Amino acid sequence: MKHVAVATTLIGGLAFVTPAHARAASDDGTPIGGAMLGQRGIVIGAGAKPLPKSEASSFLVADADTGEILAAKDPHGRHAPASTLKILTAVTLIPRLDKNKIIKPSQDACNIEGSAVGLTPNKIYKVHDLLRALMMVSGNDAAVALAEANGGLARTLTDMNAEAKRLQALDTVAKTPNGLDQPGQSSSAYDLALIARAGLASADFREYVGTKIAKFPAPEGKHYEIANHNKLLGKYPGMIGVKNGYTTKALGSFVGAARRDGHTIIVSVMRHEGSFWNEVQELLDWGFAARGKVQPVGTLVAPVPKVKPTKPVGGPAKVTPAPAAKPVELAHDSPVVGIGALVVAVGLLGGAAWVVYGVRRRSRPGGPPARTGDESLTP
């Protein structure tokens, strides 16, 4: 099988493989990831078996270990991301916030529309709790509270868009921290897979997207249980996580990763009118069968190297690649696997009366409708 010339960068134990033509994309107009990814229709490598049918307007299947893209449909097509944008929120804020810091959400955060974990304006939440709520139950209220902890919405959106640019997710424009529809907000199947792959290099990220059931703080020292919206956790063999989304404008979107026999496949879909869960499973199955056997059609590129100024500060800047992070093994014995089972055992012992606490807060009289961005409506 013929391969193009590549450059490889190790980040978090993952090999970011960048073809020579992709590295020059910003100069010559070649689409990020490779020339074939500029096509609007289905792109599939030589030697591949037929793809499963998908009703998504855009999708991508990639080998997360090498970054090779095995198949795609309109991978750079820009669509409203719905709550899959929360992947970028998490990737941006996990390294910026102390997860043990105690947060008091504003009333504005507690009143946000759509999917919510049920925050109250009490100083009872750790950043860790809010990140769980963000990625497990798609808490729009948690997203705003985290943005407040990061210095406010304006600063957080600046940080998110800067992070997207650093990752070379150039189809992505964040106008909210939670993915609620806003004019000009966008992402693509390529970018969602790219951002998710960066997140999977973090053990904390894997924990948040892979926990099935957890306790969540409530007033007066109580708690209630929250459950992950990802229907494939515990159902699809090797499923790691990541995130689903839905609004009436964006329709259904999803990006997920699964690991089998030491290999990880990422699938992303955007703008799906119906239920995408079975299609995602079939695309994952296809990806595991195709990896290493088909000609890749492109690659998930490496982040832009960070610029480190030389001393003295006023002198000319020297571009120095950031040091590689310690290797992270995305194996079945990673922290993600054991956490869900442990939390289930603890959570079932008490707090049953608080299970509906967050739901009641979402449906309070006079509040905004839970229709937009409410992933309980995901098919």
Short mmCIF file of N, CA, C and O in Angstrom, two decimals, residues 281-362:
data_model
loop_
_atom_site.label_atom_id
_atom_site.label_comp_id
_atom_site.label_asym_id
_atom_site.label_seq_id
_atom_site.Cartn_x
_atom_site.Cartn_y
_atom_site.Cartn_z
N GLN A 281 -22.47 2.83 15.35
CA GLN A 281 -21.92 1.51 15.64
C GLN A 281 -21.42 0.84 14.37
O GLN A 281 -20.34 0.23 14.36
N GLU A 282 -22.18 0.96 13.29
CA GLU A 282 -21.77 0.33 12.03
C GLU A 282 -20.53 1.01 11.45
O GLU A 282 -19.64 0.33 10.91
N LEU A 283 -20.43 2.33 11.60
CA LEU A 283 -19.24 3.03 11.12
C LEU A 283 -18.01 2.67 11.96
O LEU A 283 -16.90 2.54 11.43
N LEU A 284 -18.20 2.50 13.27
CA LEU A 284 -17.09 2.06 14.11
C LEU A 284 -16.64 0.66 13.72
O LEU A 284 -15.43 0.40 13.59
N ASP A 285 -17.59 -0.24 13.51
CA ASP A 285 -17.25 -1.60 13.08
C ASP A 285 -16.46 -1.56 11.78
O ASP A 285 -15.45 -2.26 11.61
N TRP A 286 -16.93 -0.74 10.85
CA TRP A 286 -16.24 -0.61 9.55
C TRP A 286 -14.83 -0.08 9.76
O TRP A 286 -13.87 -0.56 9.13
N GLY A 287 -14.67 0.89 10.63
CA GLY A 287 -13.36 1.47 10.88
C GLY A 287 -12.38 0.46 11.45
O GLY A 287 -11.22 0.40 11.03
N PHE A 288 -12.83 -0.34 12.42
CA PHE A 288 -11.95 -1.36 12.99
C PHE A 288 -11.54 -2.38 11.93
O PHE A 288 -10.39 -2.85 11.92
N ALA A 289 -12.46 -2.73 11.04
CA ALA A 289 -12.14 -3.69 10.00
C ALA A 289 -11.22 -3.10 8.93
O ALA A 289 -10.41 -3.81 8.32
N ALA A 290 -11.32 -1.79 8.71
CA ALA A 290 -10.58 -1.15 7.61
C ALA A 290 -9.19 -0.67 8.01
O ALA A 290 -8.30 -0.55 7.16
N ARG A 291 -8.97 -0.35 9.30
CA ARG A 291 -7.71 0.25 9.72
C ARG A 291 -6.52 -0.65 9.33
O ARG A 291 -6.54 -1.86 9.50
N GLY A 292 -5.49 -0.02 8.78
CA GLY A 292 -4.30 -0.73 8.37
C GLY A 292 -4.43 -1.48 7.06
O GLY A 292 -3.45 -2.08 6.59
N LYS A 293 -5.61 -1.45 6.46
CA LYS A 293 -5.85 -2.22 5.24
C LYS A 293 -6.20 -1.35 4.03
O LYS A 293 -6.19 -1.83 2.91
N VAL A 294 -6.56 -0.09 4.27
CA VAL A 294 -6.99 0.76 3.17
C VAL A 294 -6.08 1.98 3.07
O VAL A 294 -5.44 2.38 4.03
N GLN A 295 -6.05 2.54 1.88
CA GLN A 295 -5.30 3.77 1.66
C GLN A 295 -6.02 4.92 2.35
O GLN A 295 -7.18 5.19 2.07
N PRO A 296 -5.38 5.61 3.29
CA PRO A 296 -6.05 6.74 3.95
C PRO A 296 -6.33 7.86 2.98
O PRO A 296 -5.60 8.06 2.00
N VAL A 297 -7.41 8.59 3.24
CA VAL A 297 -7.80 9.70 2.37
C VAL A 297 -7.34 11.04 2.93
O VAL A 297 -7.55 12.09 2.31
N GLY A 298 -6.74 11.03 4.10
CA GLY A 298 -6.26 12.26 4.71
C GLY A 298 -5.80 11.96 6.12
O GLY A 298 -5.62 10.79 6.49
N THR A 299 -5.61 12.99 6.91
CA THR A 299 -5.13 12.79 8.27
C THR A 299 -5.65 13.86 9.20
O THR A 299 -5.97 14.97 8.78
N LEU A 300 -5.76 13.51 10.47
CA LEU A 300 -6.03 14.48 11.53
C LEU A 300 -4.69 15.11 11.90
O LEU A 300 -3.80 14.43 12.41
N VAL A 301 -4.54 16.39 11.61
CA VAL A 301 -3.23 17.03 11.70
C VAL A 301 -2.84 17.32 13.14
O VAL A 301 -3.66 17.33 14.06
N ALA A 302 -1.56 17.61 13.33
CA ALA A 302 -1.02 17.95 14.64
C ALA A 302 -1.34 19.40 14.97
O ALA A 302 -1.53 20.23 14.08
N PRO A 303 -1.39 19.74 16.27
CA PRO A 303 -1.56 21.14 16.66
C PRO A 303 -0.40 21.99 16.18
O PRO A 303 0.70 21.49 15.92
N VAL A 304 -0.63 23.28 16.08
CA VAL A 304 0.43 24.22 15.74
C VAL A 304 1.40 24.28 16.91
O VAL A 304 0.98 24.42 18.07
N PRO A 305 2.71 24.17 16.66
CA PRO A 305 3.68 24.27 17.76
C PRO A 305 3.55 25.61 18.48
O PRO A 305 3.30 26.64 17.86
N LYS A 306 3.71 25.57 19.80
CA LYS A 306 3.64 26.80 20.57
C LYS A 306 4.89 27.63 20.36
O LYS A 306 5.98 27.10 20.15
N VAL A 307 4.73 28.94 20.43
CA VAL A 307 5.84 29.85 20.25
C VAL A 307 6.39 30.21 21.62
O VAL A 307 5.67 30.70 22.49
N LYS A 308 7.67 29.96 21.82
CA LYS A 308 8.32 30.27 23.08
C LYS A 308 9.37 31.35 22.84
O LYS A 308 10.32 31.15 22.09
N PRO A 309 9.18 32.54 23.45
CA PRO A 309 10.14 33.63 23.21
C PRO A 309 11.50 33.32 23.82
O PRO A 309 11.60 32.67 24.85
N THR A 310 12.56 33.77 23.13
CA THR A 310 13.91 33.62 23.67
C THR A 310 14.18 34.75 24.64
O THR A 310 13.47 35.74 24.69
N LYS A 311 15.23 34.62 25.44
CA LYS A 311 15.62 35.68 26.36
C LYS A 311 16.72 36.50 25.70
O LYS A 311 17.59 35.96 25.03
N PRO A 312 16.75 37.84 25.87
CA PRO A 312 15.80 38.61 26.67
C PRO A 312 14.44 38.70 26.00
O PRO A 312 14.31 38.45 24.82
N VAL A 313 13.41 39.08 26.81
CA VAL A 313 12.03 39.09 26.32
C VAL A 313 11.87 39.98 25.12
O VAL A 313 11.11 39.70 24.21
N GLY A 314 12.60 41.08 25.07
CA GLY A 314 12.46 42.01 23.96
C GLY A 314 13.12 41.57 22.69
O GLY A 314 13.00 42.22 21.65
N GLY A 315 13.86 40.47 22.72
CA GLY A 315 14.57 40.00 21.54
C GLY A 315 13.66 39.26 20.58
O GLY A 315 12.47 39.11 20.81
N PRO A 316 14.22 38.78 19.47
CA PRO A 316 13.41 38.07 18.47
C PRO A 316 12.89 36.76 19.01
O PRO A 316 13.55 36.10 19.83
N ALA A 317 11.70 36.40 18.61
CA ALA A 317 11.07 35.16 19.09
C ALA A 317 11.62 33.97 18.36
O ALA A 317 11.96 34.04 17.18
N LYS A 318 11.73 32.87 19.06
CA LYS A 318 12.20 31.61 18.50
C LYS A 318 11.07 30.59 18.56
O LYS A 318 10.47 30.39 19.61
N VAL A 319 10.75 29.98 17.42
CA VAL A 319 9.67 28.99 17.39
C VAL A 319 10.23 27.65 17.86
O VAL A 319 11.13 27.10 17.25
N THR A 320 9.68 27.16 18.96
CA THR A 320 10.14 25.91 19.54
C THR A 320 8.95 24.99 19.77
O THR A 320 7.99 25.39 20.42
N PRO A 321 8.97 23.77 19.21
CA PRO A 321 7.85 22.86 19.46
C PRO A 321 7.69 22.60 20.94
O PRO A 321 8.67 22.50 21.68
N ALA A 322 6.42 22.52 21.39
CA ALA A 322 6.17 22.22 22.80
C ALA A 322 6.65 20.82 23.12
O ALA A 322 6.55 19.92 22.29
N PRO A 323 7.19 20.62 24.33
CA PRO A 323 7.64 19.26 24.69
C PRO A 323 6.48 18.30 24.72
O PRO A 323 5.37 18.65 25.09
N ALA A 324 6.76 17.07 24.28
CA ALA A 324 5.71 16.06 24.24
C ALA A 324 5.25 15.73 25.65
O ALA A 324 6.03 15.65 26.58
N ALA A 325 3.93 15.54 25.80
CA ALA A 325 3.40 15.15 27.10
C ALA A 325 3.76 13.71 27.39
O ALA A 325 4.16 12.96 26.50
N LYS A 326 3.64 13.33 28.66
CA LYS A 326 3.90 11.95 29.01
C LYS A 326 2.93 11.04 28.28
O LYS A 326 1.75 11.38 28.13
N PRO A 327 3.37 9.89 27.79
CA PRO A 327 2.49 9.01 27.03
C PRO A 327 1.25 8.63 27.82
O PRO A 327 1.31 8.39 29.02
N VAL A 328 0.12 8.62 27.12
CA VAL A 328 -1.15 8.21 27.73
C VAL A 328 -1.66 7.02 26.95
O VAL A 328 -1.86 7.10 25.75
N GLU A 329 -1.85 5.90 27.63
CA GLU A 329 -2.28 4.68 26.98
C GLU A 329 -3.80 4.60 27.02
O GLU A 329 -4.40 4.53 28.08
N LEU A 330 -4.42 4.62 25.86
CA LEU A 330 -5.88 4.54 25.78
C LEU A 330 -6.28 3.07 25.74
O LEU A 330 -6.74 2.55 24.74
N ALA A 331 -6.12 2.39 26.86
CA ALA A 331 -6.39 0.96 26.92
C ALA A 331 -7.63 0.71 27.74
O ALA A 331 -8.16 1.59 28.40
N HIS A 332 -8.08 -0.52 27.75
CA HIS A 332 -9.28 -0.87 28.50
C HIS A 332 -9.08 -0.72 30.00
O HIS A 332 -10.04 -0.64 30.75
N ASP A 333 -7.81 -0.73 30.45
CA ASP A 333 -7.59 -0.57 31.88
C ASP A 333 -7.29 0.87 32.26
O ASP A 333 -6.79 1.14 33.33
N SER A 334 -7.62 1.83 31.35
CA SER A 334 -7.45 3.24 31.67
C SER A 334 -8.46 3.63 32.74
O SER A 334 -9.43 2.91 32.98
N PRO A 335 -8.28 4.80 33.40
CA PRO A 335 -9.18 5.18 34.50
C PRO A 335 -10.64 5.24 34.10
O PRO A 335 -11.51 5.09 34.93
N VAL A 336 -10.91 5.42 32.81
CA VAL A 336 -12.30 5.55 32.37
C VAL A 336 -13.11 4.32 32.69
O VAL A 336 -14.26 4.38 33.08
N VAL A 337 -12.50 3.14 32.52
CA VAL A 337 -13.26 1.90 32.58
C VAL A 337 -13.78 1.63 33.98
O VAL A 337 -14.93 1.25 34.18
N GLY A 338 -12.95 1.83 35.01
CA GLY A 338 -13.35 1.48 36.36
C GLY A 338 -14.24 2.49 37.02
O GLY A 338 -14.99 2.16 37.93
N ILE A 339 -14.18 3.74 36.58
CA ILE A 339 -14.90 4.81 37.28
C ILE A 339 -16.40 4.63 37.18
O ILE A 339 -17.12 4.76 38.17
N GLY A 340 -16.91 4.28 35.99
CA GLY A 340 -18.36 4.15 35.83
C GLY A 340 -18.94 3.11 36.77
O GLY A 340 -19.93 3.33 37.44
N ALA A 341 -18.28 1.93 36.84
CA ALA A 341 -18.80 0.86 37.68
C ALA A 341 -18.76 1.24 39.14
O ALA A 341 -19.69 0.95 39.90
N LEU A 342 -17.67 1.91 39.58
CA LEU A 342 -17.56 2.30 40.98
C LEU A 342 -18.64 3.29 41.36
O LEU A 342 -19.28 3.16 42.40
N VAL A 343 -18.87 4.27 40.48
CA VAL A 343 -19.86 5.30 40.80
C VAL A 343 -21.27 4.72 40.82
O VAL A 343 -22.11 5.10 41.62
N VAL A 344 -21.52 3.75 39.94
CA VAL A 344 -22.84 3.11 39.93
C VAL A 344 -23.10 2.46 41.28
O VAL A 344 -24.17 2.60 41.87
N ALA A 345 -22.10 1.71 41.79
CA ALA A 345 -22.28 1.00 43.05
C ALA A 345 -22.55 1.93 44.20
O ALA A 345 -23.41 1.69 45.04
N VAL A 346 -21.82 3.08 44.22
CA VAL A 346 -22.01 4.04 45.31
C VAL A 346 -23.33 4.78 45.15
O VAL A 346 -24.08 4.96 46.10
N GLY A 347 -23.61 5.20 43.93
CA GLY A 347 -24.78 6.03 43.70
C GLY A 347 -26.08 5.33 43.98
O GLY A 347 -27.06 5.96 44.40
N LEU A 348 -26.14 4.02 43.79
CA LEU A 348 -27.39 3.31 43.98
C LEU A 348 -27.75 3.12 45.45
O LEU A 348 -28.87 2.72 45.76
N LEU A 349 -26.83 3.42 46.36
CA LEU A 349 -27.09 3.21 47.78
C LEU A 349 -27.94 4.31 48.40
O LEU A 349 -28.46 4.15 49.49
N GLY A 350 -28.02 5.47 47.77
CA GLY A 350 -28.78 6.55 48.41
C GLY A 350 -29.09 7.66 47.45
O GLY A 350 -28.60 7.69 46.34
N GLY A 351 -29.90 8.57 47.90
CA GLY A 351 -30.17 9.78 47.13
C GLY A 351 -31.22 9.62 46.06
O GLY A 351 -31.27 10.41 45.14
N ALA A 352 -32.05 8.59 46.15
CA ALA A 352 -33.02 8.36 45.09
C ALA A 352 -33.98 9.53 44.95
O ALA A 352 -34.45 9.84 43.86
N ALA A 353 -34.24 10.20 46.05
CA ALA A 353 -35.19 11.32 46.00
C ALA A 353 -34.65 12.48 45.22
O ALA A 353 -35.41 13.36 44.80
N TRP A 354 -33.33 12.50 44.97
CA TRP A 354 -32.74 13.65 44.26
C TRP A 354 -32.53 13.38 42.79
O TRP A 354 -32.01 14.22 42.07
N VAL A 355 -32.91 12.20 42.30
CA VAL A 355 -32.68 11.88 40.91
C VAL A 355 -33.35 12.87 39.98
O VAL A 355 -32.83 13.23 38.94
N VAL A 356 -34.54 13.33 40.36
CA VAL A 356 -35.30 14.21 39.48
C VAL A 356 -35.06 15.67 39.78
O VAL A 356 -35.69 16.54 39.19
N TYR A 357 -34.14 15.99 40.68
CA TYR A 357 -33.92 17.38 41.09
C TYR A 357 -33.59 18.27 39.90
O TYR A 357 -34.20 19.31 39.68
N GLY A 358 -32.59 17.83 39.10
CA GLY A 358 -32.19 18.66 37.96
C GLY A 358 -33.29 18.77 36.93
O GLY A 358 -33.46 19.80 36.29
N VAL A 359 -34.05 17.66 36.75
CA VAL A 359 -35.13 17.68 35.76
C VAL A 359 -36.18 18.70 36.15
O VAL A 359 -36.70 19.45 35.32
N ARG A 360 -36.51 18.75 37.47
CA ARG A 360 -37.51 19.71 37.92
C ARG A 360 -37.05 21.14 37.67
O ARG A 360 -37.82 22.00 37.30
N ARG A 361 -35.74 21.39 37.84
CA ARG A 361 -35.24 22.74 37.62
C ARG A 361 -35.35 23.13 36.16
O ARG A 361 -35.54 24.28 35.82
N ARG A 362 -35.22 22.16 35.26
CA ARG A 362 -35.30 22.46 33.84
C ARG A 362 -36.71 22.81 33.42
O ARG A 362 -36.92 23.50 32.45
#
